[in-house]
Amino acid sequence: MAHNMKRLEGKVAVITGAARGQGETTARLFAEHGAIVVVTDRLVAEGEAVARDIGGKAVFIPLDVTNEQAWAGLVSSVVNAHGRLDVLVNNAAINCLAPITEMTRADLEKVLSVNLIGPYLGIRAVVPQMTLQHSGSIINVSSVNGLRGTAGMSAYDASKWGVRGFSKSLALELAPGGIRVNSVHPGAIDTPMLNPNGDLDSAKMAQEYGIIMGRVGKSLEVAQANLFLGSDEASYITGAELAVDGGWTAGLLVNSRSLNHY
């Protein structure tokens, strides 16, 4: 493949949580590779700025992923404008740091609503159009915490394990309609969720977490995984789980302190 080849030329992609972090980087990378990009987020000003900066055919549509009617409106708008919908990246997520004795039912329900019900609603909304096309790629962003457990993050972990299992089942269910479903499992990535103050020491954190590659990841490295799974290069890949974690989940964690982080 030529280095300058646009890998998503002619495709229409919807990306949730795309106002910043991994979602923003994914939106920018998809646009660079020729996709019409629909940036969605609850952060309106930030999302509009991202779409405006991307330019071209990028558009921002505000979206609360927990709102079924909003999903229906978004998909209708995209299909009416472009006639198709090829890639859905379920990236939006929230966290909850609390031991079980301090975590309320409301805390759990909020995390599950965004991290698991959100992707469910998104997939329900796009499947009819993708089935009509007999093609589509759904990329569910889980986490390394969908591959293991961590103390103090049971709500988040439950949601991300759910995303992983959901992806496996739907890969089987939707394959006859030409739809691929895969999950991506980022590790410690330098985004606002992990590094809200922008002062992260990558090497120090990697040592603390026991990441064998000696650094935390970059949002572009997650975006590149999303790009691959969204492209036709992954045409025979469905039901897969791709860890983008610097080897974090390849073996036992060497430092118990890392159990308090994702």
PDB file of C-alpha atoms in Angstrom:
ATOM      1  CA  MET A   1       0.000   0.000   0.000  1.00  0.00           C
ATOM      2  CA  ALA A   2       1.339   3.409  -0.917  1.00  0.00           C
ATOM      3  CA  HIS A   3       2.195   5.512   2.104  1.00  0.00           C
ATOM      4  CA  ASN A   4       0.033   8.403   0.926  1.00  0.00           C
ATOM      5  CA  MET A   5      -3.007   6.263   0.091  1.00  0.00           C
ATOM      6  CA  LYS A   6      -6.205   7.471   1.746  1.00  0.00           C
ATOM      7  CA  ARG A   7      -7.510   4.422   3.548  1.00  0.00           C
ATOM      8  CA  LEU A   8     -11.044   5.693   4.210  1.00  0.00           C
ATOM      9  CA  GLU A   9     -11.733   7.466   0.933  1.00  0.00           C
ATOM     10  CA  GLY A  10     -15.472   7.692   0.306  1.00  0.00           C
ATOM     11  CA  LYS A  11     -16.460   6.428   3.754  1.00  0.00           C
ATOM     12  CA  VAL A  12     -18.652   8.204   6.293  1.00  0.00           C
ATOM     13  CA  ALA A  13     -17.638   7.821   9.938  1.00  0.00           C
ATOM     14  CA  VAL A  14     -19.375   8.747  13.193  1.00  0.00           C
ATOM     15  CA  ILE A  15     -17.124   9.131  16.238  1.00  0.00           C
ATOM     16  CA  THR A  16     -18.466   9.658  19.753  1.00  0.00           C
ATOM     17  CA  GLY A  17     -16.592  11.575  22.422  1.00  0.00           C
ATOM     18  CA  ALA A  18     -14.664  13.293  19.652  1.00  0.00           C
ATOM     19  CA  ALA A  19     -14.280  16.754  21.172  1.00  0.00           C
ATOM     20  CA  ARG A  20     -10.962  15.808  22.758  1.00  0.00           C
ATOM     21  CA  GLY A  21      -8.573  12.962  23.552  1.00  0.00           C
ATOM     22  CA  GLN A  22      -8.625   9.724  21.583  1.00  0.00           C
ATOM     23  CA  GLY A  23     -11.885  10.624  19.869  1.00  0.00           C
ATOM     24  CA  GLU A  24     -10.583  13.938  18.576  1.00  0.00           C
ATOM     25  CA  THR A  25      -7.381  12.363  17.300  1.00  0.00           C
ATOM     26  CA  THR A  26      -9.364   9.598  15.617  1.00  0.00           C
ATOM     27  CA  ALA A  27     -11.600  12.156  13.907  1.00  0.00           C
ATOM     28  CA  ARG A  28      -8.602  14.090  12.613  1.00  0.00           C
ATOM     29  CA  LEU A  29      -6.856  10.948  11.370  1.00  0.00           C
ATOM     30  CA  PHE A  30      -9.986   9.620   9.663  1.00  0.00           C
ATOM     31  CA  ALA A  31     -10.409  12.938   7.859  1.00  0.00           C
ATOM     32  CA  GLU A  32      -6.782  12.851   6.731  1.00  0.00           C
ATOM     33  CA  HIS A  33      -7.542   9.476   5.172  1.00  0.00           C
ATOM     34  CA  GLY A  34     -10.469  10.745   3.173  1.00  0.00           C
ATOM     35  CA  ALA A  35     -13.453  10.047   5.416  1.00  0.00           C
ATOM     36  CA  ILE A  36     -16.410  12.323   5.882  1.00  0.00           C
ATOM     37  CA  VAL A  37     -16.225  12.690   9.657  1.00  0.00           C
ATOM     38  CA  VAL A  38     -19.146  13.290  11.996  1.00  0.00           C
ATOM     39  CA  VAL A  39     -17.738  14.601  15.273  1.00  0.00           C
ATOM     40  CA  THR A  40     -20.112  14.007  18.189  1.00  0.00           C
ATOM     41  CA  ASP A  41     -19.883  14.957  21.848  1.00  0.00           C
ATOM     42  CA  ARG A  42     -21.767  16.647  24.685  1.00  0.00           C
ATOM     43  CA  LEU A  43     -19.028  19.305  24.725  1.00  0.00           C
ATOM     44  CA  VAL A  44     -20.527  21.585  22.116  1.00  0.00           C
ATOM     45  CA  ALA A  45     -17.987  24.412  21.925  1.00  0.00           C
ATOM     46  CA  GLU A  46     -15.036  22.018  21.865  1.00  0.00           C
ATOM     47  CA  GLY A  47     -16.679  19.711  19.348  1.00  0.00           C
ATOM     48  CA  GLU A  48     -17.573  22.568  17.008  1.00  0.00           C
ATOM     49  CA  ALA A  49     -13.975  23.802  17.209  1.00  0.00           C
ATOM     50  CA  VAL A  50     -12.615  20.366  16.298  1.00  0.00           C
ATOM     51  CA  ALA A  51     -14.903  20.005  13.282  1.00  0.00           C
ATOM     52  CA  ARG A  52     -14.156  23.554  12.170  1.00  0.00           C
ATOM     53  CA  ASP A  53     -10.412  22.953  12.449  1.00  0.00           C
ATOM     54  CA  ILE A  54     -10.624  19.685  10.527  1.00  0.00           C
ATOM     55  CA  GLY A  55     -12.539  21.512   7.812  1.00  0.00           C
ATOM     56  CA  GLY A  56     -13.504  19.818   4.585  1.00  0.00           C
ATOM     57  CA  LYS A  57     -16.578  17.660   5.050  1.00  0.00           C
ATOM     58  CA  ALA A  58     -16.266  17.343   8.832  1.00  0.00           C
ATOM     59  CA  VAL A  59     -19.363  18.277  10.793  1.00  0.00           C
ATOM     60  CA  PHE A  60     -20.193  18.478  14.470  1.00  0.00           C
ATOM     61  CA  ILE A  61     -23.479  17.086  15.778  1.00  0.00           C
ATOM     62  CA  PRO A  62     -24.117  17.361  19.537  1.00  0.00           C
ATOM     63  CA  LEU A  63     -24.906  13.976  21.035  1.00  0.00           C
ATOM     64  CA  ASP A  64     -25.687  12.539  24.429  1.00  0.00           C
ATOM     65  CA  VAL A  65     -24.928   8.857  23.792  1.00  0.00           C
ATOM     66  CA  THR A  66     -27.480   7.822  26.413  1.00  0.00           C
ATOM     67  CA  ASN A  67     -30.333   9.435  24.444  1.00  0.00           C
ATOM     68  CA  GLU A  68     -32.000   7.001  22.031  1.00  0.00           C
ATOM     69  CA  GLN A  69     -33.927   9.710  20.184  1.00  0.00           C
ATOM     70  CA  ALA A  70     -30.736  11.722  19.698  1.00  0.00           C
ATOM     71  CA  TRP A  71     -29.078   8.693  18.111  1.00  0.00           C
ATOM     72  CA  ALA A  72     -31.994   8.224  15.726  1.00  0.00           C
ATOM     73  CA  GLY A  73     -31.829  11.878  14.712  1.00  0.00           C
ATOM     74  CA  LEU A  74     -28.082  11.762  14.179  1.00  0.00           C
ATOM     75  CA  VAL A  75     -28.176   8.687  11.959  1.00  0.00           C
ATOM     76  CA  SER A  76     -31.093  10.083   9.956  1.00  0.00           C
ATOM     77  CA  SER A  77     -29.222  13.350   9.450  1.00  0.00           C
ATOM     78  CA  VAL A  78     -26.030  11.595   8.351  1.00  0.00           C
ATOM     79  CA  VAL A  79     -27.777   9.259   5.914  1.00  0.00           C
ATOM     80  CA  ASN A  80     -29.899  12.070   4.472  1.00  0.00           C
ATOM     81  CA  ALA A  81     -26.776  14.156   3.905  1.00  0.00           C
ATOM     82  CA  HIS A  82     -24.416  11.474   2.615  1.00  0.00           C
ATOM     83  CA  GLY A  83     -26.493   8.454   1.651  1.00  0.00           C
ATOM     84  CA  ARG A  84     -24.471   6.044   3.740  1.00  0.00           C
ATOM     85  CA  LEU A  85     -22.763   5.368   7.064  1.00  0.00           C
ATOM     86  CA  ASP A  86     -19.683   3.165   7.050  1.00  0.00           C
ATOM     87  CA  VAL A  87     -17.893   3.389  10.392  1.00  0.00           C
ATOM     88  CA  LEU A  88     -19.071   3.890  13.963  1.00  0.00           C
ATOM     89  CA  VAL A  89     -16.456   4.441  16.658  1.00  0.00           C
ATOM     90  CA  ASN A  90     -18.026   4.136  20.111  1.00  0.00           C
ATOM     91  CA  ASN A  91     -15.378   6.074  22.002  1.00  0.00           C
ATOM     92  CA  ALA A  92     -17.284   8.193  24.557  1.00  0.00           C
ATOM     93  CA  ALA A  93     -16.738   7.074  28.151  1.00  0.00           C
ATOM     94  CA  ILE A  94     -16.642   8.247  31.741  1.00  0.00           C
ATOM     95  CA  ASN A  95     -14.864   6.903  34.805  1.00  0.00           C
ATOM     96  CA  CYS A  96     -15.662   6.322  38.462  1.00  0.00           C
ATOM     97  CA  LEU A  97     -12.959   5.900  41.077  1.00  0.00           C
ATOM     98  CA  ALA A  98     -14.499   4.432  44.217  1.00  0.00           C
ATOM     99  CA  PRO A  99     -14.341   1.248  46.279  1.00  0.00           C
ATOM    100  CA  ILE A 100     -17.557  -0.780  46.327  1.00  0.00           C
ATOM    101  CA  THR A 101     -18.376   0.434  49.835  1.00  0.00           C
ATOM    102  CA  GLU A 102     -18.418   4.047  48.638  1.00  0.00           C
ATOM    103  CA  MET A 103     -19.830   3.599  45.138  1.00  0.00           C
ATOM    104  CA  THR A 104     -23.534   4.332  44.949  1.00  0.00           C
ATOM    105  CA  ARG A 105     -26.061   2.693  42.689  1.00  0.00           C
ATOM    106  CA  ALA A 106     -26.340   6.019  40.896  1.00  0.00           C
ATOM    107  CA  ASP A 107     -22.577   5.987  40.268  1.00  0.00           C
ATOM    108  CA  LEU A 108     -22.771   2.525  38.732  1.00  0.00           C
ATOM    109  CA  GLU A 109     -25.810   3.313  36.629  1.00  0.00           C
ATOM    110  CA  LYS A 110     -24.221   6.510  35.293  1.00  0.00           C
ATOM    111  CA  VAL A 111     -21.069   4.706  34.177  1.00  0.00           C
ATOM    112  CA  LEU A 112     -22.990   1.841  32.591  1.00  0.00           C
ATOM    113  CA  SER A 113     -25.356   4.285  30.897  1.00  0.00           C
ATOM    114  CA  VAL A 114     -22.549   6.086  29.066  1.00  0.00           C
ATOM    115  CA  ASN A 115     -19.989   3.302  28.615  1.00  0.00           C
ATOM    116  CA  LEU A 116     -22.251   0.357  27.770  1.00  0.00           C
ATOM    117  CA  ILE A 117     -25.791   1.523  27.035  1.00  0.00           C
ATOM    118  CA  GLY A 118     -24.364   4.308  24.853  1.00  0.00           C
ATOM    119  CA  PRO A 119     -22.648   1.873  22.459  1.00  0.00           C
ATOM    120  CA  TYR A 120     -25.756  -0.331  22.496  1.00  0.00           C
ATOM    121  CA  LEU A 121     -27.919   2.595  21.387  1.00  0.00           C
ATOM    122  CA  GLY A 122     -25.400   3.653  18.761  1.00  0.00           C
ATOM    123  CA  ILE A 123     -25.171   0.187  17.279  1.00  0.00           C
ATOM    124  CA  ARG A 124     -28.948  -0.207  17.261  1.00  0.00           C
ATOM    125  CA  ALA A 125     -29.183   3.076  15.385  1.00  0.00           C
ATOM    126  CA  VAL A 126     -26.605   2.339  12.659  1.00  0.00           C
ATOM    127  CA  VAL A 127     -27.286  -1.341  11.980  1.00  0.00           C
ATOM    128  CA  PRO A 128     -30.293  -0.850   9.663  1.00  0.00           C
ATOM    129  CA  GLN A 129     -28.312   1.412   7.313  1.00  0.00           C
ATOM    130  CA  MET A 130     -25.200  -0.757   7.437  1.00  0.00           C
ATOM    131  CA  THR A 131     -27.310  -3.850   6.745  1.00  0.00           C
ATOM    132  CA  LEU A 132     -28.893  -2.080   3.784  1.00  0.00           C
ATOM    133  CA  GLN A 133     -25.397  -1.345   2.467  1.00  0.00           C
ATOM    134  CA  HIS A 134     -24.246  -4.860   3.423  1.00  0.00           C
ATOM    135  CA  SER A 135     -21.111  -3.253   4.810  1.00  0.00           C
ATOM    136  CA  GLY A 136     -19.956  -1.465   7.908  1.00  0.00           C
ATOM    137  CA  SER A 137     -17.370  -1.407  10.665  1.00  0.00           C
ATOM    138  CA  ILE A 138     -18.274  -0.899  14.312  1.00  0.00           C
ATOM    139  CA  ILE A 139     -15.347  -0.173  16.618  1.00  0.00           C
ATOM    140  CA  ASN A 140     -16.095  -0.317  20.328  1.00  0.00           C
ATOM    141  CA  VAL A 141     -13.407   1.326  22.451  1.00  0.00           C
ATOM    142  CA  SER A 142     -13.069  -0.734  25.609  1.00  0.00           C
ATOM    143  CA  SER A 143      -9.927  -0.609  27.789  1.00  0.00           C
ATOM    144  CA  VAL A 144      -7.223  -2.778  29.265  1.00  0.00           C
ATOM    145  CA  ASN A 145      -9.745  -2.833  32.096  1.00  0.00           C
ATOM    146  CA  GLY A 146     -11.933  -4.888  29.813  1.00  0.00           C
ATOM    147  CA  LEU A 147      -9.181  -7.517  29.884  1.00  0.00           C
ATOM    148  CA  ARG A 148      -8.463  -7.567  33.627  1.00  0.00           C
ATOM    149  CA  GLY A 149      -9.742  -6.198  36.915  1.00  0.00           C
ATOM    150  CA  THR A 150      -8.528  -3.217  38.934  1.00  0.00           C
ATOM    151  CA  ALA A 151      -9.195  -2.361  42.558  1.00  0.00           C
ATOM    152  CA  GLY A 152     -11.370   0.692  43.040  1.00  0.00           C
ATOM    153  CA  MET A 153     -12.682   0.789  39.481  1.00  0.00           C
ATOM    154  CA  SER A 154     -15.341  -1.905  39.486  1.00  0.00           C
ATOM    155  CA  ALA A 155     -17.999   0.220  37.760  1.00  0.00           C
ATOM    156  CA  TYR A 156     -15.652   1.220  34.955  1.00  0.00           C
ATOM    157  CA  ASP A 157     -14.297  -2.308  34.629  1.00  0.00           C
ATOM    158  CA  ALA A 158     -17.783  -3.814  34.493  1.00  0.00           C
ATOM    159  CA  SER A 159     -18.694  -1.430  31.681  1.00  0.00           C
ATOM    160  CA  LYS A 160     -15.550  -2.174  29.707  1.00  0.00           C
ATOM    161  CA  TRP A 161     -15.866  -5.953  30.139  1.00  0.00           C
ATOM    162  CA  GLY A 162     -19.428  -5.479  28.943  1.00  0.00           C
ATOM    163  CA  VAL A 163     -18.226  -3.660  25.839  1.00  0.00           C
ATOM    164  CA  ARG A 164     -15.818  -6.503  25.134  1.00  0.00           C
ATOM    165  CA  GLY A 165     -18.468  -9.199  25.483  1.00  0.00           C
ATOM    166  CA  PHE A 166     -21.008  -7.157  23.573  1.00  0.00           C
ATOM    167  CA  SER A 167     -18.542  -6.843  20.685  1.00  0.00           C
ATOM    168  CA  LYS A 168     -17.957 -10.606  20.548  1.00  0.00           C
ATOM    169  CA  SER A 169     -21.662 -11.419  20.450  1.00  0.00           C
ATOM    170  CA  LEU A 170     -22.512  -8.757  17.897  1.00  0.00           C
ATOM    171  CA  ALA A 171     -19.641  -9.826  15.644  1.00  0.00           C
ATOM    172  CA  LEU A 172     -21.414 -13.175  15.314  1.00  0.00           C
ATOM    173  CA  GLU A 173     -24.870 -11.663  15.061  1.00  0.00           C
ATOM    174  CA  LEU A 174     -24.110  -8.990  12.481  1.00  0.00           C
ATOM    175  CA  ALA A 175     -21.602 -10.748  10.206  1.00  0.00           C
ATOM    176  CA  PRO A 176     -24.330 -12.092   7.851  1.00  0.00           C
ATOM    177  CA  GLY A 177     -25.287  -8.457   7.196  1.00  0.00           C
ATOM    178  CA  GLY A 178     -21.745  -7.571   6.185  1.00  0.00           C
ATOM    179  CA  ILE A 179     -21.026  -5.698   9.422  1.00  0.00           C
ATOM    180  CA  ARG A 180     -17.775  -6.158  11.321  1.00  0.00           C
ATOM    181  CA  VAL A 181     -17.579  -5.511  15.083  1.00  0.00           C
ATOM    182  CA  ASN A 182     -14.291  -5.272  16.966  1.00  0.00           C
ATOM    183  CA  SER A 183     -13.073  -3.877  20.266  1.00  0.00           C
ATOM    184  CA  VAL A 184     -10.001  -1.761  20.955  1.00  0.00           C
ATOM    185  CA  HIS A 185      -8.422  -1.848  24.413  1.00  0.00           C
ATOM    186  CA  PRO A 186      -6.246   1.191  25.149  1.00  0.00           C
ATOM    187  CA  GLY A 187      -3.915   1.110  28.110  1.00  0.00           C
ATOM    188  CA  ALA A 188      -2.441   4.163  29.794  1.00  0.00           C
ATOM    189  CA  ILE A 189      -2.866   6.842  27.131  1.00  0.00           C
ATOM    190  CA  ASP A 190      -1.887  10.493  27.508  1.00  0.00           C
ATOM    191  CA  THR A 191      -5.365  12.022  27.271  1.00  0.00           C
ATOM    192  CA  PRO A 192      -7.360  14.402  29.496  1.00  0.00           C
ATOM    193  CA  MET A 193      -8.885  11.412  31.321  1.00  0.00           C
ATOM    194  CA  LEU A 194      -5.464  10.160  32.453  1.00  0.00           C
ATOM    195  CA  ASN A 195      -3.585  13.440  32.423  1.00  0.00           C
ATOM    196  CA  PRO A 196      -6.058  16.245  33.228  1.00  0.00           C
ATOM    197  CA  ASN A 197      -3.364  18.723  34.265  1.00  0.00           C
ATOM    198  CA  GLY A 198      -1.073  18.073  31.309  1.00  0.00           C
ATOM    199  CA  ASP A 199       1.922  17.357  33.521  1.00  0.00           C
ATOM    200  CA  LEU A 200       2.246  13.607  33.106  1.00  0.00           C
ATOM    201  CA  ASP A 201       5.769  12.141  33.293  1.00  0.00           C
ATOM    202  CA  SER A 202       5.445   9.357  30.752  1.00  0.00           C
ATOM    203  CA  ALA A 203       8.480   7.305  31.759  1.00  0.00           C
ATOM    204  CA  LYS A 204       7.789   7.636  35.474  1.00  0.00           C
ATOM    205  CA  MET A 205       4.191   6.582  35.071  1.00  0.00           C
ATOM    206  CA  ALA A 206       5.188   3.634  32.897  1.00  0.00           C
ATOM    207  CA  GLN A 207       7.593   2.482  35.602  1.00  0.00           C
ATOM    208  CA  GLU A 208       4.893   2.868  38.246  1.00  0.00           C
ATOM    209  CA  TYR A 209       2.384   0.906  36.179  1.00  0.00           C
ATOM    210  CA  GLY A 210       4.816  -1.775  35.041  1.00  0.00           C
ATOM    211  CA  ILE A 211       4.491  -1.015  31.326  1.00  0.00           C
ATOM    212  CA  ILE A 212       7.309  -2.892  29.640  1.00  0.00           C
ATOM    213  CA  MET A 213       7.677  -0.435  26.735  1.00  0.00           C
ATOM    214  CA  GLY A 214       8.727   2.246  29.205  1.00  0.00           C
ATOM    215  CA  ARG A 215       6.195   4.952  28.340  1.00  0.00           C
ATOM    216  CA  VAL A 216       2.475   5.630  28.230  1.00  0.00           C
ATOM    217  CA  GLY A 217       0.729   5.664  24.871  1.00  0.00           C
ATOM    218  CA  LYS A 218      -0.288   8.528  22.618  1.00  0.00           C
ATOM    219  CA  SER A 219      -3.823   9.135  21.429  1.00  0.00           C
ATOM    220  CA  LEU A 220      -2.572   8.829  17.850  1.00  0.00           C
ATOM    221  CA  GLU A 221      -1.570   5.235  18.547  1.00  0.00           C
ATOM    222  CA  VAL A 222      -5.152   4.402  19.511  1.00  0.00           C
ATOM    223  CA  ALA A 223      -6.462   6.349  16.525  1.00  0.00           C
ATOM    224  CA  GLN A 224      -4.248   4.327  14.192  1.00  0.00           C
ATOM    225  CA  ALA A 225      -5.753   1.108  15.549  1.00  0.00           C
ATOM    226  CA  ASN A 226      -9.217   2.546  14.924  1.00  0.00           C
ATOM    227  CA  LEU A 227      -8.165   3.546  11.412  1.00  0.00           C
ATOM    228  CA  PHE A 228      -7.026   0.019  10.600  1.00  0.00           C
ATOM    229  CA  LEU A 229     -10.222  -1.584  11.882  1.00  0.00           C
ATOM    230  CA  GLY A 230     -12.358   0.960  10.053  1.00  0.00           C
ATOM    231  CA  SER A 231     -10.577   0.427   6.756  1.00  0.00           C
ATOM    232  CA  ASP A 232     -10.978  -2.311   4.167  1.00  0.00           C
ATOM    233  CA  GLU A 233      -7.580  -3.630   5.217  1.00  0.00           C
ATOM    234  CA  ALA A 234      -9.420  -5.250   8.139  1.00  0.00           C
ATOM    235  CA  SER A 235     -12.092  -6.763   5.880  1.00  0.00           C
ATOM    236  CA  TYR A 236     -11.634 -10.269   7.346  1.00  0.00           C
ATOM    237  CA  ILE A 237     -11.384  -9.161  10.966  1.00  0.00           C
ATOM    238  CA  THR A 238     -14.418  -9.282  13.232  1.00  0.00           C
ATOM    239  CA  GLY A 239     -14.881 -10.274  16.852  1.00  0.00           C
ATOM    240  CA  ALA A 240     -11.264  -9.345  17.570  1.00  0.00           C
ATOM    241  CA  GLU A 241      -9.914  -7.462  20.565  1.00  0.00           C
ATOM    242  CA  LEU A 242      -6.909  -5.260  19.940  1.00  0.00           C
ATOM    243  CA  ALA A 243      -4.894  -4.183  22.972  1.00  0.00           C
ATOM    244  CA  VAL A 244      -3.065  -0.873  22.464  1.00  0.00           C
ATOM    245  CA  ASP A 245      -1.264  -0.913  25.786  1.00  0.00           C
ATOM    246  CA  GLY A 246       2.499  -1.185  25.352  1.00  0.00           C
ATOM    247  CA  GLY A 247       2.393  -4.787  26.525  1.00  0.00           C
ATOM    248  CA  TRP A 248       0.680  -3.918  29.805  1.00  0.00           C
ATOM    249  CA  THR A 249      -1.702  -6.875  29.651  1.00  0.00           C
ATOM    250  CA  ALA A 250       0.796  -9.283  28.094  1.00  0.00           C
ATOM    251  CA  GLY A 251       1.964 -10.506  31.491  1.00  0.00           C
ATOM    252  CA  LEU A 252       1.566 -10.009  35.201  1.00  0.00           C
ATOM    253  CA  LEU A 253       1.741  -6.456  36.498  1.00  0.00           C
ATOM    254  CA  VAL A 254       4.979  -5.954  38.336  1.00  0.00           C
ATOM    255  CA  ASN A 255       3.802  -3.214  40.660  1.00  0.00           C
ATOM    256  CA  SER A 256       0.676  -3.564  42.746  1.00  0.00           C
ATOM    257  CA  ARG A 257       0.226   0.228  42.732  1.00  0.00           C
ATOM    258  CA  SER A 258      -0.806  -0.062  39.083  1.00  0.00           C
ATOM    259  CA  LEU A 259      -3.971  -1.816  40.199  1.00  0.00           C
ATOM    260  CA  ASN A 260      -5.371   1.574  41.110  1.00  0.00           C
ATOM    261  CA  HIS A 261      -5.095   2.920  37.578  1.00  0.00           C
ATOM    262  CA  TYR A 262      -6.354   2.124  34.110  1.00  0.00           C
TER     263      TYR A 262
END
